[in-house]
PDB file of C-alpha atoms in Angstrom:
ATOM      1  CA  MET A   1     -34.207 -80.865 -19.898  1.00  0.00           C
ATOM      2  CA  ARG A   2     -37.655 -80.428 -18.361  1.00  0.00           C
ATOM      3  CA  ALA A   3     -37.839 -79.274 -14.693  1.00  0.00           C
ATOM      4  CA  ALA A   4     -39.222 -81.764 -12.089  1.00  0.00           C
ATOM      5  CA  GLY A   5     -42.952 -81.281 -11.981  1.00  0.00           C
ATOM      6  CA  ASP A   6     -43.096 -79.633 -15.309  1.00  0.00           C
ATOM      7  CA  THR A   7     -45.400 -81.944 -17.297  1.00  0.00           C
ATOM      8  CA  ILE A   8     -48.466 -82.068 -19.434  1.00  0.00           C
ATOM      9  CA  LEU A   9     -49.265 -85.511 -18.159  1.00  0.00           C
ATOM     10  CA  PRO A  10     -51.412 -87.426 -17.171  1.00  0.00           C
ATOM     11  CA  LEU A  11     -53.321 -87.783 -20.416  1.00  0.00           C
ATOM     12  CA  ALA A  12     -56.970 -88.905 -19.826  1.00  0.00           C
ATOM     13  CA  LEU A  13     -59.781 -89.989 -22.079  1.00  0.00           C
ATOM     14  CA  GLN A  14     -63.215 -90.066 -20.470  1.00  0.00           C
ATOM     15  CA  ASP A  15     -66.105 -91.758 -22.340  1.00  0.00           C
ATOM     16  CA  VAL A  16     -64.728 -90.764 -25.698  1.00  0.00           C
ATOM     17  CA  TRP A  17     -66.898 -91.668 -28.854  1.00  0.00           C
ATOM     18  CA  TYR A  18     -66.234 -90.619 -32.459  1.00  0.00           C
ATOM     19  CA  ASN A  19     -69.162 -90.820 -34.923  1.00  0.00           C
ATOM     20  CA  VAL A  20     -69.241 -90.282 -38.740  1.00  0.00           C
ATOM     21  CA  ASP A  21     -72.522 -90.215 -40.571  1.00  0.00           C
ATOM     22  CA  GLY A  22     -74.346 -92.047 -37.786  1.00  0.00           C
ATOM     23  CA  VAL A  23     -71.584 -94.764 -37.544  1.00  0.00           C
ATOM     24  CA  ASN A  24     -69.620 -94.823 -34.347  1.00  0.00           C
ATOM     25  CA  LEU A  25     -65.969 -95.469 -35.155  1.00  0.00           C
ATOM     26  CA  LEU A  26     -64.856 -95.177 -31.441  1.00  0.00           C
ATOM     27  CA  LYS A  27     -67.076 -96.276 -28.552  1.00  0.00           C
ATOM     28  CA  ALA A  28     -66.852 -95.516 -24.840  1.00  0.00           C
ATOM     29  CA  ILE A  29     -63.012 -95.069 -24.608  1.00  0.00           C
ATOM     30  CA  ASN A  30     -61.643 -94.621 -21.216  1.00  0.00           C
ATOM     31  CA  LEU A  31     -57.904 -94.514 -20.763  1.00  0.00           C
ATOM     32  CA  ALA A  32     -55.240 -92.800 -18.759  1.00  0.00           C
ATOM     33  CA  PHE A  33     -51.527 -92.407 -19.427  1.00  0.00           C
ATOM     34  CA  THR A  34     -48.853 -91.190 -16.983  1.00  0.00           C
ATOM     35  CA  ALA A  35     -45.148 -90.695 -17.661  1.00  0.00           C
ATOM     36  CA  GLY A  36     -42.345 -93.262 -17.916  1.00  0.00           C
ATOM     37  CA  VAL A  37     -43.640 -96.151 -19.817  1.00  0.00           C
ATOM     38  CA  ARG A  38     -44.226 -97.245 -23.491  1.00  0.00           C
ATOM     39  CA  THR A  39     -47.651 -98.286 -24.712  1.00  0.00           C
ATOM     40  CA  ALA A  40     -48.577-100.377 -27.710  1.00  0.00           C
ATOM     41  CA  VAL A  41     -52.051-100.142 -29.246  1.00  0.00           C
ATOM     42  CA  ILE A  42     -52.840-103.383 -31.120  1.00  0.00           C
ATOM     43  CA  GLY A  43     -55.679-104.867 -32.899  1.00  0.00           C
ATOM     44  CA  PRO A  44     -56.961-105.801 -36.425  1.00  0.00           C
ATOM     45  CA  ASN A  45     -57.226-103.450 -39.372  1.00  0.00           C
ATOM     46  CA  GLY A  46     -60.253-101.005 -38.832  1.00  0.00           C
ATOM     47  CA  ALA A  47     -60.155-101.400 -35.010  1.00  0.00           C
ATOM     48  CA  GLY A  48     -59.688 -97.547 -34.586  1.00  0.00           C
ATOM     49  CA  LYS A  49     -56.232 -97.522 -33.485  1.00  0.00           C
ATOM     50  CA  SER A  50     -54.981 -94.599 -35.826  1.00  0.00           C
ATOM     51  CA  LEU A  51     -58.174 -92.659 -35.185  1.00  0.00           C
ATOM     52  CA  LEU A  52     -57.535 -93.004 -31.322  1.00  0.00           C
ATOM     53  CA  MET A  53     -54.104 -91.588 -31.860  1.00  0.00           C
ATOM     54  CA  ARG A  54     -55.331 -88.663 -33.803  1.00  0.00           C
ATOM     55  CA  ILE A  55     -57.781 -87.784 -31.128  1.00  0.00           C
ATOM     56  CA  MET A  56     -55.225 -88.050 -28.343  1.00  0.00           C
ATOM     57  CA  HIS A  57     -52.835 -85.926 -30.393  1.00  0.00           C
ATOM     58  CA  GLY A  58     -55.627 -83.289 -30.941  1.00  0.00           C
ATOM     59  CA  LEU A  59     -55.878 -83.567 -34.733  1.00  0.00           C
ATOM     60  CA  ILE A  60     -59.547 -84.553 -34.447  1.00  0.00           C
ATOM     61  CA  LYS A  61     -62.074 -83.660 -31.714  1.00  0.00           C
ATOM     62  CA  PRO A  62     -64.202 -86.627 -30.316  1.00  0.00           C
ATOM     63  CA  SER A  63     -67.934 -86.514 -30.903  1.00  0.00           C
ATOM     64  CA  GLN A  64     -68.566 -87.058 -27.266  1.00  0.00           C
ATOM     65  CA  GLY A  65     -66.343 -87.313 -24.099  1.00  0.00           C
ATOM     66  CA  THR A  66     -63.299 -85.521 -23.049  1.00  0.00           C
ATOM     67  CA  VAL A  67     -59.549 -85.537 -23.713  1.00  0.00           C
ATOM     68  CA  GLU A  68     -57.661 -83.941 -20.907  1.00  0.00           C
ATOM     69  CA  TRP A  69     -53.954 -83.199 -20.095  1.00  0.00           C
ATOM     70  CA  GLN A  70     -53.094 -82.780 -16.513  1.00  0.00           C
ATOM     71  CA  GLY A  71     -56.800 -82.401 -15.728  1.00  0.00           C
ATOM     72  CA  GLN A  72     -57.467 -79.656 -18.228  1.00  0.00           C
ATOM     73  CA  ALA A  73     -59.377 -79.979 -21.495  1.00  0.00           C
ATOM     74  CA  ALA A  74     -57.076 -80.131 -24.534  1.00  0.00           C
ATOM     75  CA  ASP A  75     -58.857 -77.094 -26.054  1.00  0.00           C
ATOM     76  CA  GLY A  76     -57.678 -74.888 -23.280  1.00  0.00           C
ATOM     77  CA  ARG A  77     -53.995 -75.780 -23.664  1.00  0.00           C
ATOM     78  CA  HIS A  78     -53.602 -75.862 -27.353  1.00  0.00           C
ATOM     79  CA  LYS A  79     -50.308 -73.809 -27.746  1.00  0.00           C
ATOM     80  CA  SER A  80     -48.374 -75.480 -24.896  1.00  0.00           C
ATOM     81  CA  LEU A  81     -49.663 -78.961 -26.038  1.00  0.00           C
ATOM     82  CA  ALA A  82     -48.482 -78.424 -29.603  1.00  0.00           C
ATOM     83  CA  ALA A  83     -44.939 -77.673 -28.506  1.00  0.00           C
ATOM     84  CA  ARG A  84     -44.715 -80.604 -26.057  1.00  0.00           C
ATOM     85  CA  GLN A  85     -46.130 -83.541 -27.967  1.00  0.00           C
ATOM     86  CA  ALA A  86     -45.535 -84.843 -31.370  1.00  0.00           C
ATOM     87  CA  MET A  87     -46.720 -87.517 -33.865  1.00  0.00           C
ATOM     88  CA  VAL A  88     -44.966 -89.548 -36.498  1.00  0.00           C
ATOM     89  CA  PHE A  89     -47.189 -91.178 -39.090  1.00  0.00           C
ATOM     90  CA  GLN A  90     -46.930 -94.240 -41.118  1.00  0.00           C
ATOM     91  CA  ARG A  91     -46.213 -92.225 -44.153  1.00  0.00           C
ATOM     92  CA  PRO A  92     -44.519 -89.126 -43.093  1.00  0.00           C
ATOM     93  CA  VAL A  93     -44.531 -85.967 -45.129  1.00  0.00           C
ATOM     94  CA  MET A  94     -41.106 -84.850 -46.285  1.00  0.00           C
ATOM     95  CA  LEU A  95     -40.520 -81.117 -47.029  1.00  0.00           C
ATOM     96  CA  ARG A  96     -39.046 -80.152 -50.404  1.00  0.00           C
ATOM     97  CA  ARG A  97     -35.639 -79.492 -48.832  1.00  0.00           C
ATOM     98  CA  SER A  98     -32.591 -81.282 -47.575  1.00  0.00           C
ATOM     99  CA  VAL A  99     -32.473 -83.670 -44.818  1.00  0.00           C
ATOM    100  CA  ALA A 100     -30.726 -81.218 -42.414  1.00  0.00           C
ATOM    101  CA  ALA A 101     -33.087 -78.486 -43.567  1.00  0.00           C
ATOM    102  CA  ASN A 102     -36.131 -80.612 -42.595  1.00  0.00           C
ATOM    103  CA  ILE A 103     -34.717 -80.863 -39.045  1.00  0.00           C
ATOM    104  CA  GLU A 104     -33.954 -77.182 -38.909  1.00  0.00           C
ATOM    105  CA  TYR A 105     -37.312 -76.150 -40.066  1.00  0.00           C
ATOM    106  CA  ALA A 106     -39.051 -78.335 -37.344  1.00  0.00           C
ATOM    107  CA  LEU A 107     -36.963 -76.360 -34.764  1.00  0.00           C
ATOM    108  CA  LYS A 108     -37.685 -72.966 -36.277  1.00  0.00           C
ATOM    109  CA  LEU A 109     -41.471 -73.668 -36.028  1.00  0.00           C
ATOM    110  CA  ILE A 110     -41.077 -73.840 -32.197  1.00  0.00           C
ATOM    111  CA  GLY A 111     -38.981 -70.757 -31.923  1.00  0.00           C
ATOM    112  CA  VAL A 112     -35.385 -72.166 -31.588  1.00  0.00           C
ATOM    113  CA  ALA A 113     -32.808 -69.652 -32.309  1.00  0.00           C
ATOM    114  CA  SER A 114     -30.721 -70.058 -35.519  1.00  0.00           C
ATOM    115  CA  ALA A 115     -27.444 -70.904 -33.779  1.00  0.00           C
ATOM    116  CA  GLU A 116     -29.130 -73.491 -31.550  1.00  0.00           C
ATOM    117  CA  ARG A 117     -31.012 -74.970 -34.519  1.00  0.00           C
ATOM    118  CA  ARG A 118     -27.765 -75.764 -36.268  1.00  0.00           C
ATOM    119  CA  GLU A 119     -26.273 -77.287 -33.090  1.00  0.00           C
ATOM    120  CA  ARG A 120     -29.208 -79.450 -32.413  1.00  0.00           C
ATOM    121  CA  THR A 121     -29.509 -80.491 -36.051  1.00  0.00           C
ATOM    122  CA  GLU A 122     -25.793 -81.690 -36.167  1.00  0.00           C
ATOM    123  CA  GLU A 123     -26.402 -83.655 -32.976  1.00  0.00           C
ATOM    124  CA  ILE A 124     -29.535 -85.384 -34.145  1.00  0.00           C
ATOM    125  CA  LEU A 125     -27.953 -86.195 -37.666  1.00  0.00           C
ATOM    126  CA  ASP A 126     -25.317 -88.113 -35.785  1.00  0.00           C
ATOM    127  CA  LYS A 127     -27.731 -89.852 -33.403  1.00  0.00           C
ATOM    128  CA  THR A 128     -29.995 -91.065 -36.167  1.00  0.00           C
ATOM    129  CA  GLY A 129     -27.249 -92.198 -38.615  1.00  0.00           C
ATOM    130  CA  LEU A 130     -28.224 -89.459 -41.150  1.00  0.00           C
ATOM    131  CA  ARG A 131     -25.119 -87.538 -41.316  1.00  0.00           C
ATOM    132  CA  ARG A 132     -24.051 -88.799 -44.773  1.00  0.00           C
ATOM    133  CA  LEU A 133     -27.422 -87.802 -46.097  1.00  0.00           C
ATOM    134  CA  ALA A 134     -27.534 -84.361 -44.542  1.00  0.00           C
ATOM    135  CA  SER A 135     -27.460 -82.545 -47.895  1.00  0.00           C
ATOM    136  CA  SER A 136     -29.636 -85.027 -49.811  1.00  0.00           C
ATOM    137  CA  PRO A 137     -33.178 -83.994 -50.834  1.00  0.00           C
ATOM    138  CA  ALA A 138     -35.565 -85.529 -48.216  1.00  0.00           C
ATOM    139  CA  ARG A 139     -37.995 -86.815 -50.783  1.00  0.00           C
ATOM    140  CA  VAL A 140     -35.424 -89.120 -52.479  1.00  0.00           C
ATOM    141  CA  LEU A 141     -34.750 -91.160 -49.390  1.00  0.00           C
ATOM    142  CA  SER A 142     -35.902 -94.689 -49.015  1.00  0.00           C
ATOM    143  CA  GLY A 143     -38.833 -95.586 -46.802  1.00  0.00           C
ATOM    144  CA  GLY A 144     -36.696 -96.352 -43.836  1.00  0.00           C
ATOM    145  CA  GLU A 145     -34.504 -93.310 -44.203  1.00  0.00           C
ATOM    146  CA  GLN A 146     -37.578 -91.045 -44.378  1.00  0.00           C
ATOM    147  CA  GLN A 147     -38.921 -92.634 -41.175  1.00  0.00           C
ATOM    148  CA  ARG A 148     -35.696 -92.057 -39.410  1.00  0.00           C
ATOM    149  CA  LEU A 149     -35.910 -88.367 -40.650  1.00  0.00           C
ATOM    150  CA  ALA A 150     -39.273 -88.060 -39.297  1.00  0.00           C
ATOM    151  CA  LEU A 151     -38.107 -89.282 -35.914  1.00  0.00           C
ATOM    152  CA  ALA A 152     -35.053 -86.973 -36.207  1.00  0.00           C
ATOM    153  CA  ARG A 153     -37.269 -83.950 -36.606  1.00  0.00           C
ATOM    154  CA  VAL A 154     -39.163 -84.958 -33.431  1.00  0.00           C
ATOM    155  CA  TRP A 155     -36.129 -85.949 -31.497  1.00  0.00           C
ATOM    156  CA  ALA A 156     -34.672 -82.580 -32.001  1.00  0.00           C
ATOM    157  CA  ARG A 157     -37.727 -80.948 -30.297  1.00  0.00           C
ATOM    158  CA  ASN A 158     -37.485 -83.329 -27.286  1.00  0.00           C
ATOM    159  CA  PRO A 159     -41.270 -83.717 -26.851  1.00  0.00           C
ATOM    160  CA  GLU A 160     -42.622 -85.005 -23.671  1.00  0.00           C
ATOM    161  CA  VAL A 161     -45.180 -87.312 -25.414  1.00  0.00           C
ATOM    162  CA  LEU A 162     -44.533 -88.978 -28.801  1.00  0.00           C
ATOM    163  CA  PHE A 163     -47.340 -90.743 -30.672  1.00  0.00           C
ATOM    164  CA  LEU A 164     -46.138 -93.226 -33.286  1.00  0.00           C
ATOM    165  CA  ASP A 165     -48.630 -94.722 -35.849  1.00  0.00           C
ATOM    166  CA  GLU A 166     -47.352 -97.888 -37.318  1.00  0.00           C
ATOM    167  CA  PRO A 167     -43.716 -96.551 -37.474  1.00  0.00           C
ATOM    168  CA  THR A 168     -42.160 -99.526 -39.163  1.00  0.00           C
ATOM    169  CA  ALA A 169     -44.935-100.647 -41.518  1.00  0.00           C
ATOM    170  CA  ASN A 170     -43.599-101.958 -44.884  1.00  0.00           C
ATOM    171  CA  LEU A 171     -40.067-101.649 -43.652  1.00  0.00           C
ATOM    172  CA  ASP A 172     -37.575-104.577 -43.945  1.00  0.00           C
ATOM    173  CA  PRO A 173     -36.052-106.055 -40.869  1.00  0.00           C
ATOM    174  CA  ALA A 174     -32.869-103.888 -41.076  1.00  0.00           C
ATOM    175  CA  ALA A 175     -34.708-100.769 -41.459  1.00  0.00           C
ATOM    176  CA  THR A 176     -37.069-101.678 -38.635  1.00  0.00           C
ATOM    177  CA  HIS A 177     -34.182-102.338 -36.326  1.00  0.00           C
ATOM    178  CA  ARG A 178     -32.816 -98.932 -36.984  1.00  0.00           C
ATOM    179  CA  VAL A 179     -36.093 -97.244 -36.324  1.00  0.00           C
ATOM    180  CA  GLU A 180     -36.685 -99.119 -33.139  1.00  0.00           C
ATOM    181  CA  GLU A 181     -33.248 -98.140 -31.847  1.00  0.00           C
ATOM    182  CA  ILE A 182     -34.034 -94.502 -32.423  1.00  0.00           C
ATOM    183  CA  VAL A 183     -37.394 -94.899 -30.699  1.00  0.00           C
ATOM    184  CA  SER A 184     -35.786 -96.615 -27.666  1.00  0.00           C
ATOM    185  CA  ALA A 185     -33.219 -93.755 -27.559  1.00  0.00           C
ATOM    186  CA  ILE A 186     -35.970 -91.134 -27.631  1.00  0.00           C
ATOM    187  CA  HIS A 187     -37.848 -92.902 -24.833  1.00  0.00           C
ATOM    188  CA  ALA A 188     -34.581 -93.234 -22.821  1.00  0.00           C
ATOM    189  CA  GLY A 189     -34.357 -89.344 -22.886  1.00  0.00           C
ATOM    190  CA  GLY A 190     -37.620 -89.220 -21.031  1.00  0.00           C
ATOM    191  CA  THR A 191     -40.257 -89.050 -23.724  1.00  0.00           C
ATOM    192  CA  ARG A 192     -43.527 -90.940 -23.104  1.00  0.00           C
ATOM    193  CA  LEU A 193     -44.185 -93.247 -26.015  1.00  0.00           C
ATOM    194  CA  ILE A 194     -47.747 -94.372 -27.310  1.00  0.00           C
ATOM    195  CA  MET A 195     -47.653 -96.364 -30.569  1.00  0.00           C
ATOM    196  CA  THR A 196     -49.826 -98.459 -32.866  1.00  0.00           C
ATOM    197  CA  THR A 197     -48.352-101.498 -34.311  1.00  0.00           C
ATOM    198  CA  HIS A 198     -49.500-104.522 -36.441  1.00  0.00           C
ATOM    199  CA  ASP A 199     -46.495-106.341 -35.476  1.00  0.00           C
ATOM    200  CA  LEU A 200     -47.033-108.409 -32.168  1.00  0.00           C
ATOM    201  CA  GLY A 201     -43.221-109.085 -31.909  1.00  0.00           C
ATOM    202  CA  GLN A 202     -42.627-105.286 -31.903  1.00  0.00           C
ATOM    203  CA  ALA A 203     -45.281-104.869 -29.242  1.00  0.00           C
ATOM    204  CA  ARG A 204     -43.430-107.374 -27.061  1.00  0.00           C
ATOM    205  CA  ARG A 205     -40.034-105.704 -27.605  1.00  0.00           C
ATOM    206  CA  MET A 206     -41.056-102.071 -27.445  1.00  0.00           C
ATOM    207  CA  ALA A 207     -43.950-101.887 -24.977  1.00  0.00           C
ATOM    208  CA  ASP A 208     -44.449-102.004 -21.215  1.00  0.00           C
ATOM    209  CA  ASP A 209     -48.194-102.139 -21.458  1.00  0.00           C
ATOM    210  CA  VAL A 210     -50.606-103.093 -24.368  1.00  0.00           C
ATOM    211  CA  ILE A 211     -54.085-101.862 -25.315  1.00  0.00           C
ATOM    212  CA  PHE A 212     -56.179-104.197 -27.429  1.00  0.00           C
ATOM    213  CA  MET A 213     -58.818-102.683 -29.731  1.00  0.00           C
ATOM    214  CA  HIS A 214     -61.515-104.139 -31.957  1.00  0.00           C
ATOM    215  CA  ARG A 215     -64.256-102.365 -33.815  1.00  0.00           C
ATOM    216  CA  GLY A 216     -63.745 -99.156 -32.069  1.00  0.00           C
ATOM    217  CA  ARG A 217     -63.653-100.430 -28.480  1.00  0.00           C
ATOM    218  CA  VAL A 218     -60.922-101.151 -26.037  1.00  0.00           C
ATOM    219  CA  PHE A 219     -61.301-104.585 -24.790  1.00  0.00           C
ATOM    220  CA  GLU A 220     -58.086-105.042 -22.777  1.00  0.00           C
ATOM    221  CA  HIS A 221     -55.405-102.814 -21.204  1.00  0.00           C
ATOM    222  CA  ARG A 222     -52.745-104.790 -19.379  1.00  0.00           C
ATOM    223  CA  ASP A 223     -48.928-105.060 -18.596  1.00  0.00           C
ATOM    224  CA  THR A 224     -47.344-106.509 -21.777  1.00  0.00           C
ATOM    225  CA  GLU A 225     -45.868-109.691 -20.294  1.00  0.00           C
ATOM    226  CA  ALA A 226     -49.231-110.457 -18.689  1.00  0.00           C
ATOM    227  CA  PHE A 227     -51.049-109.718 -21.794  1.00  0.00           C
ATOM    228  CA  PHE A 228     -49.100-112.068 -23.975  1.00  0.00           C
ATOM    229  CA  ALA A 229     -48.996-114.734 -21.280  1.00  0.00           C
ATOM    230  CA  GLY A 230     -52.809-114.934 -21.533  1.00  0.00           C
ATOM    231  CA  PRO A 231     -55.254-112.298 -22.667  1.00  0.00           C
ATOM    232  CA  GLU A 232     -58.410-112.114 -20.688  1.00  0.00           C
ATOM    233  CA  ASN A 233     -60.765-111.246 -23.469  1.00  0.00           C
ATOM    234  CA  ASP A 234     -61.739-113.841 -26.111  1.00  0.00           C
ATOM    235  CA  LEU A 235     -61.256-111.581 -29.046  1.00  0.00           C
ATOM    236  CA  ALA A 236     -57.798-110.700 -27.751  1.00  0.00           C
ATOM    237  CA  GLN A 237     -57.032-114.471 -27.353  1.00  0.00           C
ATOM    238  CA  ALA A 238     -58.041-114.982 -30.903  1.00  0.00           C
ATOM    239  CA  PHE A 239     -55.982-112.120 -32.111  1.00  0.00           C
ATOM    240  CA  VAL A 240     -52.787-113.207 -30.402  1.00  0.00           C
ATOM    241  CA  ARG A 241     -53.310-116.697 -31.879  1.00  0.00           C
ATOM    242  CA  GLY A 242     -53.334-115.047 -35.264  1.00  0.00           C
ATOM    243  CA  GLU A 243     -56.964-115.635 -36.102  1.00  0.00           C
ATOM    244  CA  LEU A 244     -58.833-113.298 -38.488  1.00  0.00           C
ATOM    245  CA  LEU A 245     -61.473-111.185 -36.500  1.00  0.00           C
ATOM    246  CA  TRP A 246     -63.397-109.819 -39.470  1.00  0.00           C
ATOM    247  CA  TRP A 247     -66.515-111.751 -38.709  1.00  0.00           C
ATOM    248  CA  ARG A 248     -66.462-111.048 -34.972  1.00  0.00           C
ATOM    249  CA  LYS A 249     -69.057-108.372 -34.541  1.00  0.00           C
ATOM    250  CA  GLY A 250     -69.767-108.928 -30.918  1.00  0.00           C
ATOM    251  CA  GLU A 251     -68.421-107.411 -27.762  1.00  0.00           C
ATOM    252  CA  GLY A 252     -66.486-110.539 -26.876  1.00  0.00           C
ATOM    253  CA  THR A 253     -67.784-113.384 -24.784  1.00  0.00           C
ATOM    254  CA  GLY A 254     -65.026-113.932 -22.473  1.00  0.00           C
ATOM    255  CA  GLY A 255     -63.341-111.524 -20.047  1.00  0.00           C
ATOM    256  CA  ARG A 256     -64.639-108.014 -19.578  1.00  0.00           C
ATOM    257  CA  ARG A 257     -65.226-105.274 -22.293  1.00  0.00           C
ATOM    258  CA  GLN A 258     -62.606-102.909 -20.734  1.00  0.00           C
ATOM    259  CA  PRO A 259     -60.990-104.818 -17.907  1.00  0.00           C
ATOM    260  CA  ARG A 260     -59.198-102.721 -15.320  1.00  0.00           C
ATOM    261  CA  HIS A 261     -58.132 -99.834 -17.473  1.00  0.00           C
ATOM    262  CA  GLU A 262     -60.595 -97.190 -16.228  1.00  0.00           C
ATOM    263  CA  LYS A 263     -58.188 -96.983 -13.210  1.00  0.00           C
ATOM    264  CA  TYR A 264     -55.089 -98.373 -14.978  1.00  0.00           C
ATOM    265  CA  ARG A 265     -52.167 -95.890 -14.980  1.00  0.00           C
ATOM    266  CA  SER A 266     -49.720 -96.868 -17.535  1.00  0.00           C
TER     267      SER A 266
END
């Protein structure tokens, strides 16, 4: 358990841009995240959702702007941040070892003693329904089982912040349900969740607030219920209606480009 006041949050992005070969893939991102809730980042393919997650997680440095944890630049807190945040990708990498050994190795990397590693691994195998697969090679698991194992490796570490990039993409409804149950349990244990999803139903089920992105910009950041009751931005309205936005190159003619969220604390 983390002591009261022992936190790396809030996470703040200030005027973040990301540029590749003269093309701005992220533009003027201003966001802030505090503890306690779950955020879904939605938008069409190519909106910049996964890129934004990688920048927040520290895998990529922004071309311009700052990423700060508890008011300090991410570069200055690299070691402490690495141990207290985690990310699960759409296609997680499985190590060439058993399911149980994958979990134990994740704990070894953060310095957990051998006896405690075994104890935590046993506990997480039960919590994620992977007990019967403990001795199976991780790389022969189904897609849903691999995603559960990726979450198990993270859950064993008890991160303060967890980034999830399309955690149920290409999974069937049963596998999606199992993954969502695990994600909800991780959040119930005190972990702050920030996830991308293409599934609007999942955003409704799993998020307390929603960020809508299109072509590298954040156009709306609101409470989930209010967002789905009626987005303020015309691009977000079209997206929620199920329209294709591939031809929408503008900033959006209705609403504001980034309504409220400069001061929004999710």
